[in-house]
Structures are given as structure tokens and as C-alpha cells.
Amino acid sequence: MDIVEALQRARDAYERHEWLTAYQVLSHAGDALTAADLADLGTAALLVGRHDDFVHTMSQAYRQYEQNGEVARAVRCAAFLVDALVLRGEMAVAGGWLGRGERLATGLPPDDAATGHLVFSGIVPDLQARRPDAALERAERALRIAERSGDVELRAKSLMGLGRCRILFGDVPAGLALLDEAMIGVLTGELSPVEAGRVYCSCIEACQEIGELRRMAEWTRGLTAWCDGQPELVAFTGQCALHRGQILCAHGALSEAAEELESAARRYDAGELPRAAGAAFAELAEVHRRRGDLPAAVVALERARSRGYVSRVEEMLVRLSSGDQDEAVASAHRMLESRAPAARRARLLPAVAEVLVIAGDAKDAADAVTAMEQAATAMGTATASAHALLARGRLAAREGSDAAETALRDAAAAFRRVGCPWEAAQAHLTLADLLGDDGERAAAEELLGRGDRTSSSPLSAREGEVLRLVAAGDTNRQIARNLHLSEKTVARHLSNIFVKLEVSSRTAAAAWWHAHGSL
């Protein structure tokens, strides 16, 4: 194959989203690559998890565009580099590229789309440097440039960035409305793969931070299908598994959550994103804590730290569960006094209130509960309101107040409505201790046991759910959508079901369900 044929093959593979093929063929083209080819090679390298190759090749594309006098394309490469370097935590190098791009962009019209992309790329560095006002101004400016230039990709991610800033400042309804609008560009296929993946993941992450589980589950299903449609994709598959794990944990499917989070960490490691892998291990630590496996939780936290990720909330809760109450309380006090933005504090407060109430720190516990109630009102999400009810009920129970029973029953009902059985079980357990009611304890045990195998059935609870839908005639795709899983995970569950039931077909498995499903 001559070089012309090879380049055409690579460009065709790129258009078909065959990222590994495009990366491999372009990597061997050498000096024949144009600036556009170099940019495509850099993009393909990013999407197959070759970060160092991405940085090297996108830097070459930048220099060649600059030499050719194609300033806007060079600035766009600089923005691309900043975004990827920030994601890896390489803030100094990202800052260098941001400065280089900004100097070059002075030669462009102020409303040029490339300038807007670079303006957007400075949002996360501003937030990490604790300049939230500057980040908000950047998001607003990037959106103005997008509207004037007509750049749909810039518009989508500027809406996303502005939405996350609004949420960070405590205006959750306005922020969510902006995220909804940003997702339109993704769902209608208007964005390139890199920008689509970034908007998908950032919007889902924002929902996870504030407990907006409905949007999170809906968009994670979309992200899973999007990733599954690109078999050679490595980038974003770690985020996809992470979000599936978070949803499964919230819905009480702890064994499946652990599997997805382990998968997320492996994918992040493969994509050369150690801090992201650390975040997945921190989530895994909480799953193990909920399962009562504290040694495994400690190991997961160690794996998170080894990748440069410190998980304050998860470490505090593991200390509390391990009996190290003094250190857990000290951590809770530090978090309560934190001046973090409202939305970030709201994510910390449920754990802070839990620690302080259990420790009997009456004044600070009351302050934490009041702050939670204020945050829940500001955010307007059902999950935040349920957490506030649980915290108020726990505090009232500790104080011997008559208001405890009502708050705890309301919390249990609220968590059941949003599909969070573990938290609902905590409300029932507190009621059981308060009232000496074995019925409340049984309700908690039923909720906590949903993710475990029962003695009367060979199937786990999740496998039972899959088989129930098989028996109802659902396809794997329908089951995946209903249970917030990938089709590959559904297929794996079905394979396990066939082995455990000693059957070889869906029909035979469905017949077993109709005979034994009530178990």
C-alpha cells in the first residue's frame, strides 16, 4: 500500500470512528501528514488512551498550523491540549498552553469561535485556583462567542460550563436547565466525538454531585450506548463505567456496583488517567463500607491514594465505621467550616451530619443539619431533601425529640421514591432503635438484602431482576434501559443465570422464573 492509499484508509477509518485503526495507520505515515492529519492523529490517540502521543502530535499540529498562518486552527489545537492536560491534572503544562494560545489568539477577531474554545478551556483552571467568579465570566463570554459565531460545539460545552457554574453558585434549577439544553447538541449528533464525550460526562458528573439521579441515569444510558457504538474507543469508557457504578450503588445493587467501579478504575489506568482511577477506587471504598467489608474499603482507599487521589468524605466515613470516631469528628469539623461553594458543601454535609450526630456533638450537628436543609431548599432535588430529612430525624432521635419519628418515616419514604434503598434502610434502622420495633428492623434488612443472594434462590437480586424482565418478554436492549445497565452487562448476567439454573435458553430460564420467581 503506498502512502496515498494509506492516508485515505486512515481518513476513512477516522470518519467511521474506527479510532485504533486510524491511529495505527496515521502513526506510520511520517512526514506525509498534513496539519489536519496531525490533528486527526492526535484526536485518535486521545480516544484510544495514548495521552503522551496525543500531546506530542497535537503540539506538532499546532506548530504546523501556526507556520501555515492558520491561526484559528492553531488556537483550537491549543484549547484541545489545555482540556486534555487539565483532565490529567497537569495544570502547569495546561497553563502554559493556555497562555501560548491566548497570545496567538490576539490576532483573531474577538468573536472568532477558536477564541471562544480557548476561553472555555480556562474555566476548570480558574475553578481549581479558587476563582469562581472568573470561571463564571469565562463561561458567559464563551457562550456569547458561540451565539455570534454559530459554533454548535462551543455552544454546547459553554452551556454545560455555565450550567455547572450556576450549580456551583447554588442556583441549581437554572444550572440544570442549562445542562438540559447542552445535552440537546449531544443527543442530536451535532458534536464531534471528543466534545460529545466531554459534555456527556460533565453533565452526568454534575447530576451525581447534587443527587439528581433521574437525569444521571437517563444520560448514563445514552453514554453507554454511545460508547458501545465505538468498539475501539478507550476514552470516556472509564467515566461510563464509573457512572454506572454510582447509579448501581445508589439503587442498592452493591455487588454490580463494585464490578463496574473496578472496571472503571482499570479503564482509567489503561487511558493513563491515574487520578480518575483513584476517584473510582474512592467510590468503591464506599460500596465496600455499605456492604460491611471494612478491610476491602481500606484497601480501596489505599489504591485511591496511591494514584494521587485523596477522598475526604469516604475516608471519614470508613474511619467512623472502623471505630476511629475522634479522627472522623475532626474531619467533619474541618468540612463543616469549609468555605467551599454551596453545591460542593451540599455534597459533604450528609456525611458531616452523620458523623457529628453519631458522635453526640449536639451544636455542630444541629448546624450541619440546618445547613443541609438550606442546601436542599436551594437545590430543589428530591435526593437532597431526603438526606435533610434523614439528618433531621437522626438528630431529633439523639435529642429524644417527638419530631424524630415523623422525620425518619418521611426520610424512608422519600428515599424509597428516589430508589435509594440503602439510605431508606438507615432511616428504618434508626426508627428500630428509637421505637424498639422489630418491624422497622425487618424493613431495613429487606432493603439491605436486595443486593445479596437469598438462601431460597440461586440467583442474586440483580440476576432475578434481569430474569423477571426476560420472562416478561423484554429484549436485552430493553432490559439494559430499564435497569440502567449496558447490554454487555445484561448478556453477562444472562450467561450466569443459564449456568446457575442449568438451562440453555431464554425460554427455559423464563419457565423457571414463572415457577420460582416469587422466591
Short mmCIF file of C-alpha atoms in Angstrom, two decimals:
data_model
loop_
_atom_site.label_atom_id
_atom_site.label_comp_id
_atom_site.label_asym_id
_atom_site.label_seq_id
_atom_site.Cartn_x
_atom_site.Cartn_y
_atom_site.Cartn_z
CA MET A 1 0.00 0.00 0.00
CA ASP A 2 1.50 3.37 -0.98
CA ILE A 3 1.32 6.45 1.25
CA VAL A 4 -1.64 7.97 -0.60
CA GLU A 5 -3.67 4.80 -0.17
CA ALA A 6 -2.62 4.54 3.49
CA LEU A 7 -3.68 8.10 4.23
CA GLN A 8 -7.03 7.55 2.54
CA ARG A 9 -7.54 4.37 4.54
CA ALA A 10 -6.74 6.22 7.75
CA ARG A 11 -9.07 9.11 6.91
CA ASP A 12 -11.87 6.69 6.06
CA ALA A 13 -11.33 4.83 9.36
CA TYR A 14 -11.44 8.16 11.20
CA GLU A 15 -14.76 9.06 9.59
CA ARG A 16 -16.15 5.64 10.61
CA HIS A 17 -14.98 6.23 14.20
CA GLU A 18 -12.53 3.32 13.97
CA TRP A 19 -10.10 5.13 16.24
CA LEU A 20 -7.44 2.46 16.74
CA THR A 21 -7.19 1.77 13.00
CA ALA A 22 -6.90 5.48 12.24
CA TYR A 23 -4.28 5.91 14.97
CA GLN A 24 -2.16 2.98 13.80
CA VAL A 25 -2.18 3.90 10.11
CA LEU A 26 -1.58 7.62 10.66
CA SER A 27 1.23 6.85 13.13
CA HIS A 28 3.23 5.24 10.31
CA ALA A 29 2.69 7.99 7.74
CA GLY A 30 5.60 10.14 8.96
CA ASP A 31 6.34 13.34 7.05
CA ALA A 32 3.40 12.83 4.68
CA LEU A 33 0.97 14.06 7.35
CA THR A 34 -0.60 17.47 6.85
CA ALA A 35 -1.50 19.67 9.81
CA ALA A 36 -5.08 18.37 9.57
CA ASP A 37 -3.81 14.78 9.55
CA LEU A 38 -1.70 15.51 12.63
CA ALA A 39 -4.74 16.93 14.40
CA ASP A 40 -6.74 13.81 13.48
CA LEU A 41 -3.89 11.58 14.68
CA GLY A 42 -3.81 13.48 17.97
CA THR A 43 -7.57 13.10 18.36
CA ALA A 44 -7.41 9.38 17.60
CA ALA A 45 -4.54 8.97 20.09
CA LEU A 46 -6.63 10.67 22.76
CA LEU A 47 -9.63 8.46 22.03
CA VAL A 48 -7.62 5.22 22.28
CA GLY A 49 -5.94 6.30 25.52
CA ARG A 50 -2.46 7.26 24.22
CA HIS A 51 -2.09 10.51 26.14
CA ASP A 52 1.61 11.16 25.54
CA ASP A 53 1.19 10.54 21.82
CA PHE A 54 -1.78 12.91 21.83
CA VAL A 55 0.23 15.72 23.44
CA HIS A 56 3.18 15.23 21.08
CA THR A 57 1.07 15.03 17.91
CA MET A 58 -1.36 17.84 18.78
CA SER A 59 1.63 20.05 19.59
CA GLN A 60 3.01 19.29 16.12
CA ALA A 61 -0.34 20.16 14.58
CA TYR A 62 -0.34 23.47 16.48
CA ARG A 63 3.14 24.38 15.21
CA GLN A 64 2.36 23.41 11.61
CA TYR A 65 -0.91 25.38 11.60
CA GLU A 66 0.94 28.37 13.09
CA GLN A 67 3.66 28.15 10.42
CA ASN A 68 0.99 27.93 7.71
CA GLY A 69 -0.66 31.09 9.02
CA GLU A 70 -3.82 29.18 10.01
CA VAL A 71 -4.11 30.94 13.35
CA ALA A 72 -7.64 29.86 14.26
CA ARG A 73 -6.81 26.18 13.77
CA ALA A 74 -3.65 26.55 15.84
CA VAL A 75 -5.61 28.20 18.66
CA ARG A 76 -8.12 25.37 18.50
CA CYS A 77 -5.26 22.87 18.96
CA ALA A 78 -4.07 24.83 21.99
CA ALA A 79 -7.56 24.65 23.52
CA PHE A 80 -7.66 20.93 22.83
CA LEU A 81 -4.34 20.49 24.65
CA VAL A 82 -5.46 22.54 27.66
CA ASP A 83 -8.63 20.47 28.08
CA ALA A 84 -6.80 17.13 27.97
CA LEU A 85 -3.94 18.26 30.24
CA VAL A 86 -6.37 19.62 32.83
CA LEU A 87 -8.20 16.29 32.90
CA ARG A 88 -4.92 14.58 33.80
CA GLY A 89 -4.11 17.16 36.46
CA GLU A 90 -1.11 18.57 34.57
CA MET A 91 -2.08 22.11 35.48
CA ALA A 92 1.30 23.79 34.93
CA VAL A 93 1.63 22.49 31.37
CA ALA A 94 -2.03 23.30 30.72
CA GLY A 95 -1.42 26.85 31.94
CA GLY A 96 1.50 27.17 29.55
CA TRP A 97 -0.60 26.14 26.58
CA LEU A 98 -3.43 28.43 27.69
CA GLY A 99 -1.04 31.38 27.76
CA ARG A 100 0.50 30.48 24.39
CA GLY A 101 -2.93 30.11 22.81
CA GLU A 102 -4.17 33.41 24.26
CA ARG A 103 -1.19 35.32 22.85
CA LEU A 104 -1.74 33.79 19.41
CA ALA A 105 -5.48 34.49 19.59
CA THR A 106 -4.88 38.25 19.83
CA GLY A 107 -4.57 38.14 16.04
CA LEU A 108 -8.12 36.82 15.64
CA PRO A 109 -11.43 38.71 15.65
CA PRO A 110 -12.84 38.84 19.22
CA ASP A 111 -15.85 36.72 18.23
CA ASP A 112 -13.90 34.00 16.44
CA ALA A 113 -15.04 30.55 17.55
CA ALA A 114 -11.45 29.38 18.17
CA THR A 115 -11.04 32.17 20.73
CA GLY A 116 -14.26 31.01 22.37
CA HIS A 117 -12.94 27.45 22.69
CA LEU A 118 -9.80 28.78 24.37
CA VAL A 119 -11.84 30.99 26.68
CA PHE A 120 -13.85 27.92 27.70
CA SER A 121 -10.69 25.90 28.34
CA GLY A 122 -9.74 28.27 31.16
CA ILE A 123 -12.86 27.52 33.23
CA VAL A 124 -11.54 24.50 35.12
CA PRO A 125 -8.12 26.11 35.84
CA ASP A 126 -9.98 29.12 37.27
CA LEU A 127 -12.14 26.87 39.45
CA GLN A 128 -9.15 24.90 40.70
CA ALA A 129 -7.37 28.17 41.51
CA ARG A 130 -10.47 29.19 43.54
CA ARG A 131 -11.50 31.93 41.14
CA PRO A 132 -15.19 31.00 40.70
CA ASP A 133 -16.19 34.49 39.55
CA ALA A 134 -13.58 34.35 36.79
CA ALA A 135 -14.81 30.89 35.75
CA LEU A 136 -18.39 32.16 35.55
CA GLU A 137 -17.29 35.14 33.44
CA ARG A 138 -15.41 32.79 31.09
CA ALA A 139 -18.47 30.56 30.65
CA GLU A 140 -20.70 33.55 29.88
CA ARG A 141 -18.16 35.00 27.44
CA ALA A 142 -17.68 31.66 25.67
CA LEU A 143 -21.44 31.33 25.24
CA ARG A 144 -21.68 34.85 23.77
CA ILE A 145 -18.97 33.98 21.25
CA ALA A 146 -20.73 30.72 20.41
CA GLU A 147 -24.01 32.55 19.73
CA ARG A 148 -22.32 35.10 17.49
CA SER A 149 -20.12 32.63 15.62
CA GLY A 150 -22.72 29.88 15.26
CA ASP A 151 -20.29 27.20 16.52
CA VAL A 152 -22.55 24.39 17.79
CA GLU A 153 -19.78 22.59 19.68
CA LEU A 154 -18.73 25.72 21.52
CA ARG A 155 -22.37 26.47 22.30
CA ALA A 156 -23.00 23.03 23.77
CA LYS A 157 -19.97 22.98 26.03
CA SER A 158 -20.42 26.64 27.02
CA LEU A 159 -23.97 25.84 28.12
CA MET A 160 -22.56 22.91 30.07
CA GLY A 161 -19.85 25.05 31.66
CA LEU A 162 -22.26 27.82 32.53
CA GLY A 163 -24.72 25.29 33.94
CA ARG A 164 -22.08 23.80 36.21
CA CYS A 165 -21.04 27.26 37.38
CA ARG A 166 -24.66 28.13 38.20
CA ILE A 167 -24.98 24.91 40.19
CA LEU A 168 -21.72 25.64 41.98
CA PHE A 169 -23.07 29.04 42.99
CA GLY A 170 -26.24 27.41 44.33
CA ASP A 171 -28.72 28.18 41.52
CA VAL A 172 -29.48 24.53 40.78
CA PRO A 173 -32.73 24.90 38.77
CA ALA A 174 -31.08 27.36 36.36
CA GLY A 175 -27.98 25.18 36.15
CA LEU A 176 -29.96 22.04 35.33
CA ALA A 177 -31.92 23.87 32.65
CA LEU A 178 -28.62 24.84 31.00
CA LEU A 179 -27.36 21.24 31.19
CA ASP A 180 -30.58 20.05 29.56
CA GLU A 181 -30.02 22.49 26.71
CA ALA A 182 -26.36 21.46 26.37
CA MET A 183 -27.35 17.81 26.03
CA ILE A 184 -29.54 18.57 23.01
CA GLY A 185 -26.44 19.03 20.88
CA VAL A 186 -25.08 15.69 22.06
CA LEU A 187 -28.29 13.72 21.62
CA THR A 188 -28.89 15.08 18.11
CA GLY A 189 -25.37 14.09 16.98
CA GLU A 190 -24.17 17.65 16.31
CA LEU A 191 -20.88 17.30 18.19
CA SER A 192 -17.57 15.65 17.38
CA PRO A 193 -16.72 12.53 19.44
CA VAL A 194 -14.36 14.32 21.83
CA GLU A 195 -16.73 17.19 22.57
CA ALA A 196 -19.75 14.87 22.80
CA GLY A 197 -17.93 12.67 25.30
CA ARG A 198 -16.85 15.63 27.40
CA VAL A 199 -20.32 17.17 27.54
CA TYR A 200 -21.91 13.80 28.32
CA CYS A 201 -19.51 13.07 31.18
CA SER A 202 -19.52 16.56 32.65
CA CYS A 203 -23.31 16.79 32.71
CA ILE A 204 -23.58 13.37 34.34
CA GLU A 205 -20.93 14.30 36.91
CA ALA A 206 -22.83 17.48 37.77
CA CYS A 207 -26.01 15.47 38.38
CA GLN A 208 -24.14 12.96 40.54
CA GLU A 209 -22.74 15.74 42.71
CA ILE A 210 -26.19 17.09 43.57
CA GLY A 211 -28.05 13.77 43.69
CA GLU A 212 -30.11 14.35 40.54
CA LEU A 213 -30.45 10.63 39.88
CA ARG A 214 -33.13 10.73 37.18
CA ARG A 215 -31.08 12.79 34.72
CA MET A 216 -27.93 10.94 35.72
CA ALA A 217 -29.46 7.56 34.91
CA GLU A 218 -31.01 8.77 31.65
CA TRP A 219 -27.80 10.34 30.37
CA THR A 220 -25.65 7.41 31.54
CA ARG A 221 -27.81 5.08 29.43
CA GLY A 222 -27.13 7.36 26.49
CA LEU A 223 -23.39 7.47 27.22
CA THR A 224 -23.27 3.67 27.48
CA ALA A 225 -24.94 3.26 24.08
CA TRP A 226 -22.65 5.93 22.60
CA CYS A 227 -19.53 4.15 23.88
CA ASP A 228 -20.81 0.72 22.80
CA GLY A 229 -21.25 2.09 19.28
CA GLN A 230 -17.48 2.77 19.07
CA PRO A 231 -15.77 -0.56 19.85
CA GLU A 232 -12.24 0.88 19.52
CA LEU A 233 -12.93 3.73 21.98
CA VAL A 234 -10.95 3.87 25.25
CA ALA A 235 -11.53 7.47 26.31
CA PHE A 236 -14.79 8.06 28.20
CA THR A 237 -15.39 4.33 28.79
CA GLY A 238 -13.92 4.73 32.28
CA GLN A 239 -16.34 7.57 33.03
CA CYS A 240 -19.17 5.48 31.65
CA ALA A 241 -18.37 2.55 33.97
CA LEU A 242 -17.88 4.96 36.88
CA HIS A 243 -21.30 6.50 36.42
CA ARG A 244 -22.95 3.09 36.05
CA GLY A 245 -21.28 2.08 39.29
CA GLN A 246 -22.51 5.21 41.05
CA ILE A 247 -26.08 4.60 39.90
CA LEU A 248 -25.97 0.94 40.90
CA CYS A 249 -24.64 1.92 44.33
CA ALA A 250 -27.41 4.48 44.75
CA HIS A 251 -30.00 1.85 43.82
CA GLY A 252 -28.56 -0.70 46.25
CA ALA A 253 -27.06 -3.14 43.72
CA LEU A 254 -23.74 -3.19 45.56
CA SER A 255 -22.14 -6.28 44.01
CA GLU A 256 -22.76 -4.98 40.50
CA ALA A 257 -21.61 -1.50 41.55
CA ALA A 258 -18.31 -2.95 42.77
CA GLU A 259 -17.79 -4.71 39.42
CA GLU A 260 -18.44 -1.53 37.43
CA LEU A 261 -16.16 0.58 39.64
CA GLU A 262 -13.33 -1.95 39.37
CA SER A 263 -13.86 -1.83 35.59
CA ALA A 264 -13.81 1.98 35.66
CA ALA A 265 -10.50 2.01 37.52
CA ARG A 266 -8.97 -0.45 35.04
CA ARG A 267 -10.15 1.63 32.10
CA TYR A 268 -8.84 4.85 33.62
CA ASP A 269 -5.46 3.20 34.25
CA ALA A 270 -5.41 1.97 30.65
CA GLY A 271 -6.19 5.51 29.48
CA GLU A 272 -3.32 6.92 31.58
CA LEU A 273 -5.64 8.80 33.97
CA PRO A 274 -4.40 7.82 37.44
CA ARG A 275 -6.34 10.41 39.46
CA ALA A 276 -9.57 9.39 37.76
CA ALA A 277 -8.78 5.77 38.64
CA GLY A 278 -8.27 6.97 42.21
CA ALA A 279 -11.72 8.55 42.19
CA ALA A 280 -13.21 5.22 41.08
CA PHE A 281 -11.43 3.44 43.94
CA ALA A 282 -12.81 6.01 46.40
CA GLU A 283 -16.33 5.25 45.18
CA LEU A 284 -15.50 1.55 45.53
CA ALA A 285 -14.48 2.14 49.15
CA GLU A 286 -17.97 3.47 49.89
CA VAL A 287 -19.55 0.44 48.22
CA HIS A 288 -17.46 -1.88 50.42
CA ARG A 289 -18.37 0.16 53.50
CA ARG A 290 -22.06 -0.23 52.71
CA ARG A 291 -21.54 -3.97 52.31
CA GLY A 292 -19.87 -4.07 55.74
CA ASP A 293 -16.48 -5.09 54.32
CA LEU A 294 -14.25 -2.52 56.04
CA PRO A 295 -10.89 -4.21 55.19
CA ALA A 296 -11.80 -4.04 51.49
CA ALA A 297 -12.83 -0.39 51.94
CA VAL A 298 -9.45 0.43 53.48
CA VAL A 299 -7.63 -1.29 50.61
CA ALA A 300 -9.70 0.66 48.07
CA LEU A 301 -8.80 3.93 49.80
CA GLU A 302 -5.12 2.97 49.72
CA ARG A 303 -5.42 2.30 45.99
CA ALA A 304 -7.03 5.73 45.57
CA ARG A 305 -4.21 7.46 47.47
CA SER A 306 -1.54 5.59 45.50
CA ARG A 307 -2.92 7.31 42.39
CA GLY A 308 -2.81 10.77 43.92
CA TYR A 309 -6.49 10.98 44.87
CA VAL A 310 -7.49 11.88 48.44
CA SER A 311 -11.15 11.12 49.20
CA ARG A 312 -12.03 13.11 52.31
CA VAL A 313 -15.67 12.03 52.65
CA GLU A 314 -15.08 8.33 52.05
CA GLU A 315 -12.06 8.25 54.37
CA MET A 316 -14.04 9.99 57.12
CA LEU A 317 -16.92 7.52 56.85
CA VAL A 318 -14.60 4.50 56.85
CA ARG A 319 -12.91 5.86 59.98
CA LEU A 320 -16.30 6.27 61.62
CA SER A 321 -17.35 2.73 60.71
CA SER A 322 -13.98 1.40 61.92
CA GLY A 323 -14.38 2.98 65.37
CA ASP A 324 -11.89 5.83 64.87
CA GLN A 325 -14.50 8.36 65.93
CA ASP A 326 -12.14 11.13 67.07
CA GLU A 327 -10.42 11.43 63.70
CA ALA A 328 -13.76 11.19 61.89
CA VAL A 329 -15.17 14.02 64.03
CA ALA A 330 -12.08 16.16 63.40
CA SER A 331 -12.57 15.68 59.65
CA ALA A 332 -16.26 16.54 59.97
CA HIS A 333 -15.46 19.79 61.79
CA ARG A 334 -13.00 20.79 59.06
CA MET A 335 -15.59 20.13 56.37
CA LEU A 336 -18.32 21.99 58.25
CA GLU A 337 -16.08 25.06 58.48
CA SER A 338 -15.11 24.83 54.80
CA ARG A 339 -15.85 27.81 52.60
CA ALA A 340 -16.41 25.66 49.54
CA PRO A 341 -19.17 26.75 47.12
CA ALA A 342 -22.75 25.87 48.09
CA ALA A 343 -23.18 22.86 45.81
CA ARG A 344 -19.87 21.34 46.89
CA ARG A 345 -20.71 21.84 50.57
CA ALA A 346 -24.10 20.23 49.99
CA ARG A 347 -22.32 17.07 48.81
CA LEU A 348 -20.24 16.97 52.01
CA LEU A 349 -22.98 17.77 54.51
CA PRO A 350 -24.84 14.41 54.69
CA ALA A 351 -21.65 12.64 55.77
CA VAL A 352 -20.68 15.51 58.10
CA ALA A 353 -24.09 15.44 59.79
CA GLU A 354 -23.99 11.65 60.14
CA VAL A 355 -20.61 11.75 61.90
CA LEU A 356 -21.49 14.63 64.22
CA VAL A 357 -24.87 13.19 65.21
CA ILE A 358 -23.40 9.75 65.97
CA ALA A 359 -20.59 11.39 67.96
CA GLY A 360 -23.09 13.37 70.01
CA ASP A 361 -21.67 16.75 69.02
CA ALA A 362 -25.00 18.49 69.52
CA LYS A 363 -24.26 22.08 68.49
CA ASP A 364 -22.21 21.36 65.36
CA ALA A 365 -24.57 18.53 64.40
CA ALA A 366 -27.50 20.96 64.60
CA ASP A 367 -25.56 23.48 62.47
CA ALA A 368 -24.83 20.77 59.88
CA VAL A 369 -28.47 19.68 59.73
CA THR A 370 -29.67 23.27 59.34
CA ALA A 371 -27.13 23.83 56.56
CA MET A 372 -28.37 20.65 54.84
CA GLU A 373 -31.97 21.83 54.98
CA GLN A 374 -30.99 25.18 53.50
CA ALA A 375 -28.99 23.45 50.75
CA ALA A 376 -31.88 21.09 49.99
CA THR A 377 -34.24 24.03 49.60
CA ALA A 378 -31.79 25.81 47.29
CA MET A 379 -31.09 22.74 45.15
CA GLY A 380 -34.65 21.51 44.94
CA THR A 381 -33.68 17.88 44.27
CA ALA A 382 -35.60 15.01 45.86
CA THR A 383 -32.40 13.28 46.97
CA ALA A 384 -31.10 16.36 48.79
CA SER A 385 -34.45 16.75 50.55
CA ALA A 386 -34.41 13.09 51.59
CA HIS A 387 -30.91 13.45 53.06
CA ALA A 388 -32.02 16.51 55.01
CA LEU A 389 -34.99 14.60 56.44
CA LEU A 390 -32.76 11.71 57.49
CA ALA A 391 -30.27 14.04 59.17
CA ARG A 392 -33.05 15.90 60.99
CA GLY A 393 -34.59 12.61 62.10
CA ARG A 394 -31.29 11.26 63.39
CA LEU A 395 -30.60 14.47 65.32
CA ALA A 396 -34.11 14.52 66.79
CA ALA A 397 -33.77 10.86 67.82
CA ARG A 398 -30.47 11.64 69.51
CA GLU A 399 -32.08 14.51 71.38
CA GLY A 400 -35.18 12.50 72.32
CA SER A 401 -37.49 14.81 70.37
CA ASP A 402 -41.01 13.77 69.43
CA ALA A 403 -40.31 15.02 65.90
CA ALA A 404 -37.89 12.15 65.24
CA GLU A 405 -40.40 9.51 64.19
CA THR A 406 -42.16 11.70 61.63
CA ALA A 407 -38.89 12.91 60.08
CA LEU A 408 -37.47 9.39 59.86
CA ARG A 409 -40.63 7.93 58.32
CA ASP A 410 -40.69 10.76 55.79
CA ALA A 411 -37.00 10.15 55.03
CA ALA A 412 -37.56 6.42 54.49
CA ALA A 413 -40.46 7.12 52.14
CA ALA A 414 -38.52 9.80 50.26
CA PHE A 415 -35.51 7.54 49.71
CA ARG A 416 -37.75 4.73 48.52
CA ARG A 417 -39.32 7.08 45.98
CA VAL A 418 -35.96 8.09 44.51
CA GLY A 419 -34.73 4.48 44.50
CA CYS A 420 -32.09 4.67 47.25
CA PRO A 421 -32.70 1.57 49.40
CA TRP A 422 -29.53 1.77 51.47
CA GLU A 423 -30.38 5.24 52.79
CA ALA A 424 -34.01 4.20 53.33
CA ALA A 425 -32.71 1.29 55.41
CA GLN A 426 -30.71 3.68 57.60
CA ALA A 427 -33.91 5.56 58.39
CA HIS A 428 -35.67 2.30 59.31
CA LEU A 429 -32.74 1.21 61.49
CA THR A 430 -32.80 4.50 63.39
CA LEU A 431 -36.55 4.04 63.87
CA ALA A 432 -35.97 0.49 65.11
CA ASP A 433 -33.53 1.77 67.73
CA LEU A 434 -35.84 4.63 68.67
CA LEU A 435 -39.04 2.59 68.97
CA GLY A 436 -37.70 -0.87 69.74
CA ASP A 437 -39.73 -2.03 66.74
CA ASP A 438 -38.67 -5.31 65.13
CA GLY A 439 -40.85 -4.49 62.14
CA GLU A 440 -38.67 -1.48 61.32
CA ARG A 441 -35.56 -3.64 61.59
CA ALA A 442 -37.11 -6.21 59.26
CA ALA A 443 -37.92 -3.44 56.76
CA ALA A 444 -34.29 -2.33 56.87
CA GLU A 445 -33.00 -5.87 56.44
CA GLU A 446 -35.27 -6.38 53.45
CA LEU A 447 -33.91 -3.23 51.83
CA LEU A 448 -30.29 -4.09 52.64
CA GLY A 449 -30.72 -7.62 51.33
CA ARG A 450 -31.86 -6.64 47.85
CA GLY A 451 -28.32 -6.72 46.53
CA ASP A 452 -27.47 -10.09 48.12
CA ARG A 453 -28.24 -13.65 47.16
CA THR A 454 -31.06 -15.18 49.18
CA SER A 455 -30.97 -18.69 50.62
CA SER A 456 -34.07 -19.73 48.67
CA SER A 457 -32.82 -18.74 45.22
CA PRO A 458 -29.56 -19.45 43.37
CA LEU A 459 -29.75 -16.01 41.76
CA SER A 460 -28.59 -12.66 43.07
CA ALA A 461 -31.20 -9.92 43.33
CA ARG A 462 -29.89 -8.28 40.14
CA GLU A 463 -29.99 -11.58 38.26
CA GLY A 464 -33.56 -12.03 39.49
CA GLU A 465 -34.47 -8.60 38.09
CA VAL A 466 -32.92 -9.46 34.73
CA LEU A 467 -34.72 -12.80 34.59
CA ARG A 468 -38.04 -11.21 35.58
CA LEU A 469 -37.78 -8.94 32.52
CA VAL A 470 -36.71 -11.84 30.31
CA ALA A 471 -39.82 -13.71 31.45
CA ALA A 472 -41.87 -10.61 30.59
CA GLY A 473 -40.54 -10.82 27.02
CA ASP A 474 -38.09 -7.88 27.11
CA THR A 475 -35.06 -7.84 24.80
CA ASN A 476 -31.55 -7.31 26.17
CA ARG A 477 -31.68 -3.72 24.99
CA GLN A 478 -34.96 -3.08 26.83
CA ILE A 479 -33.60 -4.75 29.98
CA ALA A 480 -30.44 -2.62 29.81
CA ARG A 481 -32.53 0.54 29.53
CA ASN A 482 -34.87 -0.42 32.38
CA LEU A 483 -32.09 -1.44 34.79
CA HIS A 484 -29.55 1.25 33.80
CA LEU A 485 -27.02 -1.34 32.58
CA SER A 486 -25.07 -1.85 29.40
CA GLU A 487 -26.22 -4.59 27.01
CA LYS A 488 -22.91 -6.36 27.62
CA THR A 489 -23.65 -6.47 31.36
CA VAL A 490 -27.13 -7.85 30.68
CA ALA A 491 -25.64 -10.56 28.46
CA ARG A 492 -23.17 -11.45 31.20
CA HIS A 493 -25.98 -11.73 33.75
CA LEU A 494 -27.92 -13.98 31.39
CA SER A 495 -24.91 -16.22 30.93
CA ASN A 496 -24.57 -16.53 34.71
CA ILE A 497 -28.30 -17.23 35.04
CA PHE A 498 -28.15 -20.06 32.49
CA VAL A 499 -25.24 -21.65 34.37
CA LYS A 500 -26.88 -21.35 37.79
CA LEU A 501 -30.26 -22.66 36.60
CA GLU A 502 -28.64 -25.32 34.37
CA VAL A 503 -30.66 -24.22 31.34
CA SER A 504 -29.57 -23.31 27.83
CA SER A 505 -32.26 -20.94 26.53
CA ARG A 506 -34.24 -17.84 27.44
CA THR A 507 -37.44 -19.88 27.19
CA ALA A 508 -36.25 -22.40 29.77
CA ALA A 509 -35.00 -19.62 32.06
CA ALA A 510 -38.36 -17.83 31.76
CA ALA A 511 -40.15 -21.06 32.64
CA TRP A 512 -38.02 -21.32 35.79
CA TRP A 513 -38.99 -17.77 36.69
CA HIS A 514 -42.69 -18.44 36.33
CA ALA A 515 -42.31 -21.45 38.63
CA HIS A 516 -39.97 -19.91 41.20
CA GLY A 517 -39.99 -16.17 40.63
CA SER A 518 -41.73 -15.37 43.91
CA LEU A 519 -38.61 -16.63 45.73
#
